[in-house]
Amino acid sequence: ERRDGDLGAALDVYKTATALFDGNWQLQADYARALSDNGADPLVVDRTFEKALTRAGSDNADPYRIYGEHEMERDLPRFERARHIFYRGAAASSAADDGRPRGLAPLFHAWAICEWRARDSPPARVARLLELAAQHAAGARGAADDHEPARTTRSWILLSRAQFELSSLRRDPQLAQHFVSMSIVEHGAGGTAEAWTLWGDVAL
């Protein structure tokens, strides 16, 4: 229904589906985003996202990431609220130690982008969050988060780090070159066009 442009009908479907499949956090998160797209009261959207977090428990950080990204990508971004959501997700998902996938790498990456866009955080905080994303990426030593294609995830995080080092907050082309070269090598399939474009910018 949503693909056909009938958002009202899609909302009816989501409402029924979330009641029938009350353990499915993804449906609840999709419902929250659809409500937001339809101009629903932000409090209603927030309550619907909170239900997604409750349904997910501490099994993974993905619903927190999705909720946080929603807050930072609004027409009027709520960066402080997004930070709080990312923090909650990291705390909840890190607390459980049963070896199950956590989704922490994408969450830390999204949190870093949030701090970067907000432009009121110390650059060292953005760098540290990107380091945490890399540490928790699939295939990293000691990482429990192994449910995503490992090389692609790490390459994507390293590329973000390279872009950050080249940004006006850091202005370090030498370090940017280091991270973009790592991104290309980590990719395992020749690197992305975006990575090679950045390489061209820093290699001159």
Coordinates of N, CA and C in Angstrom, one line a residue:
E1 N 0.8 -1.2 0.0 CA 0.0 0.0 0.0 C 0.9 1.3 0.0
R2 N 1.9 1.2 0.8 CA 2.8 2.4 0.9 C 3.5 2.7 -0.4
R3 N 3.9 1.6 -1.1 CA 4.6 1.8 -2.4 C 3.6 2.3 -3.4
D4 N 2.3 2.0 -3.3 CA 1.3 2.5 -4.2 C 0.9 4.0 -3.9
G5 N 1.5 4.5 -2.8 CA 1.2 5.9 -2.5 C 0.0 6.1 -1.6
D6 N -0.7 5.0 -1.2 CA -1.8 5.2 -0.3 C -1.4 5.0 1.1
L7 N -0.9 6.1 1.7 CA -0.3 6.0 3.1 C -1.4 5.7 4.1
G8 N -2.6 6.2 3.9 CA -3.7 6.0 4.8 C -4.0 4.5 4.9
A9 N -4.0 3.8 3.8 CA -4.3 2.4 3.8 C -3.1 1.6 4.4
A10 N -1.9 2.1 4.1 CA -0.7 1.5 4.7 C -0.8 1.6 6.2
L11 N -1.2 2.7 6.8 CA -1.3 2.9 8.2 C -2.3 1.9 8.8
D12 N -3.4 1.7 8.1 CA -4.4 0.7 8.6 C -3.7 -0.7 8.6
V13 N -3.0 -1.0 7.6 CA -2.3 -2.3 7.6 C -1.3 -2.5 8.7
Y14 N -0.5 -1.4 8.9 CA 0.5 -1.4 10.0 C -0.2 -1.6 11.3
K15 N -1.3 -0.9 11.5 CA -2.0 -1.0 12.8 C -2.5 -2.4 13.1
T16 N -3.0 -3.0 12.1 CA -3.5 -4.4 12.2 C -2.3 -5.4 12.4
A17 N -1.2 -5.2 11.6 CA -0.1 -6.1 11.7 C 0.6 -6.0 13.0
T18 N 0.8 -4.8 13.6 CA 1.5 -4.7 14.8 C 0.7 -5.3 16.0
A19 N -0.6 -5.3 15.8 CA -1.4 -6.0 16.9 C -1.3 -7.5 16.8
L20 N -1.3 -8.0 15.5 CA -1.2 -9.4 15.3 C 0.2 -10.0 15.7
F21 N 1.2 -9.2 15.3 CA 2.6 -9.7 15.5 C 3.3 -8.8 16.5
D22 N 2.8 -8.9 17.8 CA 3.2 -8.0 18.8 C 4.7 -8.2 19.2
G23 N 5.4 -9.2 18.7 CA 6.8 -9.3 19.1 C 7.7 -8.8 18.0
N24 N 7.2 -8.3 16.9 CA 8.0 -7.8 15.8 C 8.3 -6.3 15.9
W25 N 9.5 -6.0 16.3 CA 9.9 -4.6 16.5 C 10.0 -3.9 15.2
Q26 N 10.4 -4.6 14.1 CA 10.6 -4.0 12.8 C 9.3 -3.4 12.3
L27 N 8.2 -4.2 12.4 CA 6.9 -3.7 12.0 C 6.5 -2.4 12.8
Q28 N 6.8 -2.4 14.1 CA 6.5 -1.3 14.9 C 7.3 0.0 14.5
A29 N 8.6 -0.2 14.2 CA 9.4 0.9 13.8 C 8.9 1.4 12.4
D30 N 8.6 0.5 11.5 CA 8.0 0.9 10.2 C 6.7 1.7 10.4
Y31 N 5.9 1.3 11.3 CA 4.6 2.0 11.6 C 4.9 3.4 12.1
A32 N 5.9 3.5 13.0 CA 6.3 4.8 13.5 C 6.7 5.8 12.4
R33 N 7.5 5.3 11.5 CA 8.0 6.1 10.4 C 6.9 6.5 9.4
A34 N 6.0 5.6 9.2 CA 4.8 5.9 8.4 C 3.9 6.9 9.0
L35 N 3.7 6.8 10.3 CA 3.0 7.8 11.0 C 3.6 9.2 10.9
S36 N 4.9 9.3 11.0 CA 5.7 10.5 10.9 C 5.5 11.1 9.5
D37 N 5.6 10.2 8.5 CA 5.5 10.7 7.1 C 4.1 11.2 6.8
N38 N 3.1 10.7 7.6 CA 1.7 11.1 7.4 C 1.4 12.4 8.3
G39 N 2.4 12.9 8.9 CA 2.2 14.1 9.7 C 1.5 13.9 11.1
A40 N 1.7 12.7 11.6 CA 1.1 12.4 12.9 C 1.7 13.3 14.0
D41 N 1.0 13.4 15.1 CA 1.5 14.1 16.3 C 2.9 13.5 16.7
P42 N 3.9 14.3 16.9 CA 5.2 13.7 17.2 C 5.2 12.9 18.5
L43 N 4.3 13.2 19.4 CA 4.2 12.4 20.6 C 3.7 11.0 20.3
V44 N 2.8 10.9 19.3 CA 2.3 9.6 18.9 C 3.4 8.8 18.2
V45 N 4.2 9.5 17.4 CA 5.3 8.8 16.7 C 6.3 8.3 17.7
D46 N 6.6 9.2 18.7 CA 7.6 8.8 19.8 C 7.1 7.5 20.5
R47 N 5.8 7.5 20.9 CA 5.3 6.4 21.6 C 5.4 5.1 20.8
T48 N 5.1 5.3 19.5 CA 5.2 4.1 18.6 C 6.6 3.6 18.5
F49 N 7.6 4.5 18.4 CA 9.0 4.1 18.4 C 9.3 3.4 19.7
E50 N 8.9 3.9 20.8 CA 9.2 3.4 22.1 C 8.7 1.9 22.2
K51 N 7.6 1.7 21.6 CA 7.0 0.3 21.6 C 8.0 -0.6 20.8
A52 N 8.6 -0.1 19.8 CA 9.5 -0.9 19.0 C 10.7 -1.3 19.9
L53 N 11.2 -0.3 20.7 CA 12.4 -0.5 21.5 C 12.0 -1.6 22.6
T54 N 10.8 -1.5 23.1 CA 10.4 -2.5 24.1 C 10.3 -3.9 23.6
R55 N 9.8 -4.0 22.3 CA 9.7 -5.3 21.7 C 11.1 -5.9 21.4
A56 N 12.0 -5.0 21.1 CA 13.4 -5.5 20.7 C 14.1 -6.0 21.9
G57 N 13.9 -5.4 23.1 CA 14.7 -5.7 24.3 C 16.1 -5.3 24.0
S58 N 17.0 -6.2 24.5 CA 18.5 -6.0 24.3 C 19.1 -6.9 23.2
D59 N 18.2 -7.5 22.4 CA 18.7 -8.4 21.4 C 19.6 -7.7 20.3
N60 N 19.3 -6.5 20.0 CA 20.1 -5.7 19.1 C 19.8 -4.3 19.1
A61 N 20.7 -3.5 18.6 CA 20.6 -2.0 18.7 C 19.9 -1.4 17.5
D62 N 19.5 -2.2 16.5 CA 19.0 -1.6 15.3 C 17.8 -0.7 15.5
P63 N 16.8 -1.1 16.4 CA 15.6 -0.2 16.5 C 16.0 1.2 17.1
Y64 N 17.0 1.2 18.0 CA 17.5 2.4 18.6 C 18.2 3.3 17.5
R65 N 19.0 2.6 16.6 CA 19.6 3.3 15.5 C 18.5 3.9 14.6
I66 N 17.5 3.1 14.2 CA 16.5 3.6 13.3 C 15.7 4.8 13.9
Y67 N 15.4 4.7 15.2 CA 14.8 5.8 15.9 C 15.7 7.0 16.0
G68 N 16.9 6.9 16.3 CA 17.8 8.0 16.4 C 18.0 8.6 15.0
E69 N 18.2 7.8 14.0 CA 18.3 8.4 12.6 C 17.1 9.2 12.3
H70 N 15.9 8.7 12.6 CA 14.7 9.4 12.4 C 14.7 10.8 13.0
E71 N 15.2 10.9 14.3 CA 15.3 12.2 15.0 C 16.2 13.2 14.3
M72 N 17.4 12.7 13.8 CA 18.4 13.5 13.2 C 18.1 13.9 11.8
E73 N 17.1 13.2 11.1 CA 16.8 13.5 9.7 C 15.5 14.2 9.5
R74 N 14.9 14.6 10.6 CA 13.6 15.3 10.5 C 13.9 16.7 9.9
D75 N 12.8 17.3 9.4 CA 12.9 18.7 8.8 C 13.6 19.6 9.8
L76 N 13.2 19.4 11.1 CA 13.9 20.2 12.2 C 14.6 19.1 13.1
P77 N 15.8 18.8 12.8 CA 16.5 17.7 13.5 C 16.5 17.9 15.0
R78 N 16.4 16.8 15.7 CA 16.5 16.9 17.2 C 17.7 16.1 17.6
F79 N 18.9 16.7 17.5 CA 20.1 16.0 17.7 C 20.3 15.6 19.1
E80 N 19.9 16.4 20.1 CA 20.0 16.0 21.5 C 19.2 14.8 21.8
R81 N 18.0 14.7 21.3 CA 17.2 13.5 21.5 C 17.8 12.3 20.8
A82 N 18.3 12.5 19.6 CA 19.0 11.4 18.9 C 20.1 10.9 19.7
R83 N 20.9 11.8 20.3 CA 22.1 11.3 21.1 C 21.6 10.5 22.2
H84 N 20.5 10.9 22.9 CA 20.0 10.2 24.0 C 19.6 8.8 23.6
I85 N 18.9 8.7 22.4 CA 18.4 7.4 21.9 C 19.6 6.5 21.6
F86 N 20.6 7.0 20.9 CA 21.8 6.2 20.6 C 22.5 5.7 21.9
Y87 N 22.6 6.6 22.9 CA 23.2 6.2 24.2 C 22.4 5.1 24.8
R88 N 21.1 5.2 24.8 CA 20.2 4.1 25.4 C 20.5 2.8 24.6
G89 N 20.6 2.9 23.3 CA 20.8 1.7 22.5 C 22.1 1.0 22.8
A90 N 23.1 1.8 22.9 CA 24.5 1.3 23.2 C 24.5 0.6 24.6
A91 N 23.9 1.3 25.6 CA 23.8 0.8 26.9 C 23.0 -0.5 27.0
A92 N 21.9 -0.5 26.4 CA 21.0 -1.7 26.5 C 21.6 -2.9 25.8
S93 N 22.2 -2.6 24.6 CA 22.7 -3.8 23.8 C 24.0 -4.3 24.3
S94 N 24.8 -3.4 25.0 CA 26.1 -3.8 25.5 C 26.0 -4.5 26.8
A95 N 24.8 -4.3 27.5 CA 24.7 -4.9 28.8 C 24.6 -6.4 28.8
A96 N 23.9 -6.9 27.8 CA 23.7 -8.4 27.6 C 25.0 -9.0 27.1
D97 N 25.4 -10.1 27.6 CA 26.7 -10.7 27.2 C 26.4 -12.2 26.9
D98 N 25.5 -12.4 25.9 CA 25.2 -13.8 25.6 C 25.7 -14.2 24.2
G99 N 26.6 -13.3 23.6 CA 27.1 -13.7 22.3 C 26.2 -13.5 21.1
R100 N 25.0 -12.9 21.3 CA 24.1 -12.7 20.2 C 24.4 -11.4 19.5
P101 N 24.0 -11.3 18.2 CA 24.3 -10.1 17.4 C 23.7 -8.9 18.1
R102 N 24.3 -7.8 17.9 CA 23.9 -6.6 18.6 C 23.6 -5.4 17.7
G103 N 24.2 -5.3 16.5 CA 24.0 -4.2 15.7 C 24.7 -2.9 16.2
L104 N 25.7 -3.1 17.0 CA 26.3 -1.9 17.6 C 27.2 -1.1 16.6
A105 N 27.8 -1.8 15.6 CA 28.6 -1.1 14.7 C 27.8 0.0 13.9
P106 N 26.6 -0.4 13.4 CA 25.9 0.7 12.7 C 25.3 1.7 13.6
L107 N 25.0 1.4 14.9 CA 24.6 2.3 15.9 C 25.6 3.4 16.2
F108 N 26.9 2.9 16.5 CA 27.9 3.8 16.8 C 28.3 4.7 15.6
H109 N 28.2 4.1 14.4 CA 28.4 4.9 13.2 C 27.4 6.0 13.0
A110 N 26.1 5.7 13.2 CA 25.0 6.7 13.1 C 25.2 7.7 14.2
W111 N 25.6 7.3 15.4 CA 25.8 8.3 16.5 C 26.9 9.3 16.1
A112 N 28.0 8.7 15.5 CA 29.1 9.6 15.1 C 28.6 10.6 14.1
I113 N 27.8 10.2 13.1 CA 27.3 11.1 12.1 C 26.4 12.2 12.8
C114 N 25.7 11.8 13.8 CA 24.8 12.7 14.5 C 25.7 13.8 15.2
E115 N 26.7 13.4 15.9 CA 27.6 14.4 16.5 C 28.3 15.3 15.5
W116 N 28.6 14.7 14.4 CA 29.3 15.5 13.3 C 28.4 16.5 12.8
R117 N 27.1 16.1 12.5 CA 26.2 17.1 11.9 C 25.8 18.1 12.9
A118 N 25.7 17.8 14.1 CA 25.3 18.7 15.2 C 26.3 19.9 15.3
R119 N 27.5 19.6 15.1 CA 28.6 20.5 15.1 C 28.8 21.3 16.4
D120 N 28.3 20.6 17.5 CA 28.6 21.2 18.8 C 29.3 20.3 19.7
S121 N 29.8 19.2 19.1 CA 30.6 18.2 19.9 C 32.1 18.3 19.6
P122 N 32.9 18.0 20.6 CA 34.4 18.0 20.3 C 34.7 17.0 19.1
P123 N 35.5 17.3 18.2 CA 35.8 16.4 17.1 C 36.3 15.1 17.6
A124 N 37.0 15.1 18.8 CA 37.5 13.8 19.4 C 36.4 12.9 19.7
R125 N 35.2 13.4 20.0 CA 34.1 12.5 20.3 C 33.6 11.8 19.0
V126 N 33.6 12.5 17.9 CA 33.2 11.9 16.7 C 34.2 10.8 16.3
A127 N 35.5 11.1 16.4 CA 36.5 10.1 16.1 C 36.4 8.9 17.0
R128 N 36.1 9.1 18.3 CA 36.0 8.0 19.2 C 34.8 7.1 18.8
L129 N 33.7 7.7 18.5 CA 32.5 6.9 18.1 C 32.8 6.1 16.8
L130 N 33.5 6.7 15.9 CA 33.9 6.0 14.7 C 34.8 4.8 15.0
E131 N 35.7 5.0 16.0 CA 36.6 3.9 16.4 C 35.7 2.8 17.0
L132 N 34.7 3.2 17.8 CA 33.9 2.1 18.4 C 33.1 1.4 17.4
A133 N 32.7 2.1 16.3 CA 31.9 1.4 15.2 C 32.8 0.4 14.6
A134 N 34.1 0.8 14.3 CA 35.0 -0.1 13.7 C 35.3 -1.3 14.6
Q135 N 35.4 -1.1 15.9 CA 35.8 -2.1 16.8 C 34.6 -3.2 16.9
H136 N 33.4 -2.7 16.8 CA 32.2 -3.6 16.9 C 31.8 -4.2 15.6
A137 N 32.4 -3.7 14.5 CA 32.1 -4.3 13.2 C 32.4 -5.7 13.0
A138 N 31.6 -6.4 12.3 CA 31.8 -7.8 12.1 C 33.2 -8.1 11.6
G139 N 33.8 -9.1 12.2 CA 35.1 -9.5 11.9 C 36.2 -8.8 12.7
A140 N 35.9 -7.7 13.4 CA 36.9 -7.1 14.2 C 37.2 -7.9 15.4
R141 N 38.4 -7.8 15.9 CA 38.8 -8.7 17.0 C 37.9 -8.4 18.2
G142 N 37.3 -9.5 18.7 CA 36.5 -9.4 19.9 C 35.1 -8.9 19.7
A143 N 34.7 -8.6 18.4 CA 33.4 -8.1 18.1 C 32.3 -9.3 18.1
A144 N 31.2 -9.0 18.8 CA 30.1 -10.0 18.8 C 29.2 -9.8 17.6
D145 N 29.3 -8.6 17.0 CA 28.3 -8.2 15.9 C 28.7 -8.8 14.6
D146 N 28.3 -10.0 14.3 CA 28.8 -10.7 13.1 C 27.7 -11.1 12.2
H147 N 26.6 -10.3 12.2 CA 25.4 -10.7 11.4 C 25.3 -9.9 10.1
E148 N 26.3 -9.1 9.8 CA 26.4 -8.3 8.5 C 27.6 -8.7 7.7
P149 N 27.6 -8.4 6.4 CA 28.8 -8.7 5.6 C 30.0 -7.9 6.1
A150 N 30.9 -8.6 6.7 CA 32.0 -8.0 7.5 C 32.8 -7.0 6.7
R151 N 33.3 -7.3 5.6 CA 34.2 -6.4 4.9 C 33.5 -5.1 4.4
T152 N 32.3 -5.3 4.0 CA 31.5 -4.1 3.5 C 31.3 -3.1 4.7
T153 N 30.9 -3.7 5.8 CA 30.6 -2.8 7.0 C 31.9 -2.1 7.4
R154 N 33.0 -2.8 7.5 CA 34.2 -2.1 8.0 C 34.7 -1.1 7.0
S155 N 34.5 -1.4 5.7 CA 34.9 -0.5 4.6 C 34.1 0.8 4.7
W156 N 32.8 0.6 4.9 CA 31.9 1.8 5.0 C 32.3 2.7 6.2
I157 N 32.6 2.1 7.3 CA 33.0 2.8 8.5 C 34.3 3.6 8.3
L158 N 35.3 2.9 7.7 CA 36.6 3.5 7.5 C 36.5 4.7 6.5
L159 N 35.6 4.5 5.5 CA 35.3 5.6 4.6 C 34.8 6.8 5.3
S160 N 33.8 6.6 6.2 CA 33.3 7.7 7.0 C 34.4 8.4 7.8
R161 N 35.3 7.6 8.3 CA 36.4 8.2 9.1 C 37.3 9.0 8.2
A162 N 37.5 8.5 7.0 CA 38.4 9.3 6.1 C 37.7 10.6 5.7
Q163 N 36.4 10.6 5.5 CA 35.6 11.8 5.1 C 35.7 12.8 6.3
F164 N 35.6 12.3 7.5 CA 35.6 13.1 8.7 C 37.0 13.8 8.8
E165 N 38.0 13.0 8.6 CA 39.4 13.6 8.8 C 39.7 14.7 7.8
L166 N 39.0 14.6 6.6 CA 39.2 15.6 5.6 C 38.2 16.8 5.8
S167 N 37.3 16.7 6.7 CA 36.3 17.7 6.9 C 36.9 19.0 7.5
S168 N 36.1 20.0 7.6 CA 36.6 21.3 8.2 C 36.8 21.2 9.7
L169 N 36.3 20.1 10.3 CA 36.5 19.9 11.7 C 37.9 19.4 12.0
R170 N 38.6 18.7 11.0 CA 39.9 18.1 11.3 C 41.0 18.6 10.3
R171 N 40.6 18.7 9.0 CA 41.6 19.2 8.0 C 42.9 18.4 8.1
D172 N 42.8 17.1 8.0 CA 44.0 16.2 8.1 C 44.1 15.3 6.9
P173 N 44.5 15.8 5.7 CA 44.5 15.0 4.5 C 45.3 13.7 4.6
Q174 N 46.4 13.8 5.4 CA 47.3 12.6 5.5 C 46.6 11.5 6.2
L175 N 45.9 11.8 7.3 CA 45.1 10.8 8.0 C 43.9 10.3 7.2
A176 N 43.3 11.2 6.5 CA 42.2 10.9 5.6 C 42.7 9.8 4.5
Q177 N 43.9 10.1 4.0 CA 44.5 9.1 3.0 C 44.7 7.8 3.6
H178 N 45.1 7.8 4.9 CA 45.3 6.5 5.6 C 44.0 5.7 5.7
F179 N 43.0 6.4 6.1 CA 41.7 5.7 6.3 C 41.0 5.3 5.0
V180 N 41.1 6.1 4.0 CA 40.5 5.8 2.7 C 41.2 4.6 2.1
S181 N 42.5 4.5 2.2 CA 43.3 3.4 1.7 C 42.9 2.1 2.4
M182 N 42.7 2.2 3.7 CA 42.2 1.1 4.5 C 40.8 0.6 4.1
S183 N 40.0 1.6 3.8 CA 38.6 1.3 3.3 C 38.6 0.6 2.0
I184 N 39.5 1.0 1.1 CA 39.6 0.3 -0.2 C 40.1 -1.1 -0.1
V185 N 41.1 -1.3 0.7 CA 41.6 -2.6 0.9 C 40.6 -3.5 1.6
E186 N 39.9 -3.0 2.6 CA 39.0 -3.7 3.4 C 37.8 -4.2 2.6
H187 N 37.4 -3.4 1.6 CA 36.3 -3.7 0.7 C 36.4 -5.0 0.1
G188 N 37.6 -5.4 -0.4 CA 37.8 -6.7 -0.9 C 37.4 -6.9 -2.4
A189 N 36.8 -5.9 -2.9 CA 36.3 -6.0 -4.3 C 36.7 -4.7 -5.1
G190 N 37.9 -4.2 -4.8 CA 38.4 -3.0 -5.5 C 38.0 -1.7 -4.9
G191 N 37.2 -1.7 -3.9 CA 36.7 -0.4 -3.3 C 35.5 0.2 -4.0
T192 N 34.9 1.1 -3.4 CA 33.7 1.8 -4.0 C 34.2 3.0 -4.8
A193 N 33.3 3.5 -5.7 CA 33.6 4.7 -6.5 C 33.8 5.9 -5.5
E194 N 33.0 5.9 -4.5 CA 33.1 7.0 -3.5 C 34.5 7.0 -2.9
A195 N 35.0 5.8 -2.5 CA 36.3 5.8 -1.9 C 37.4 6.2 -2.8
W196 N 37.3 5.8 -4.1 CA 38.3 6.1 -5.0 C 38.3 7.6 -5.4
T197 N 37.1 8.2 -5.4 CA 37.0 9.7 -5.6 C 37.7 10.4 -4.4
L198 N 37.4 10.0 -3.2 CA 38.1 10.6 -2.1 C 39.6 10.4 -2.1
W199 N 40.0 9.2 -2.5 CA 41.4 8.9 -2.7 C 42.1 9.9 -3.6
G200 N 41.4 10.2 -4.7 CA 41.9 11.1 -5.7 C 42.0 12.5 -5.1
D201 N 41.1 12.9 -4.2 CA 41.2 14.2 -3.6 C 42.4 14.3 -2.6
V202 N 42.7 13.2 -1.9 CA 43.7 13.3 -0.9 C 45.1 12.9 -1.4
A203 N 45.2 12.3 -2.5 CA 46.4 11.8 -3.0 C 47.2 12.8 -3.8
L204 N 46.6 13.9 -4.1 CA 47.2 14.9 -5.0 C 48.3 15.7 -4.1

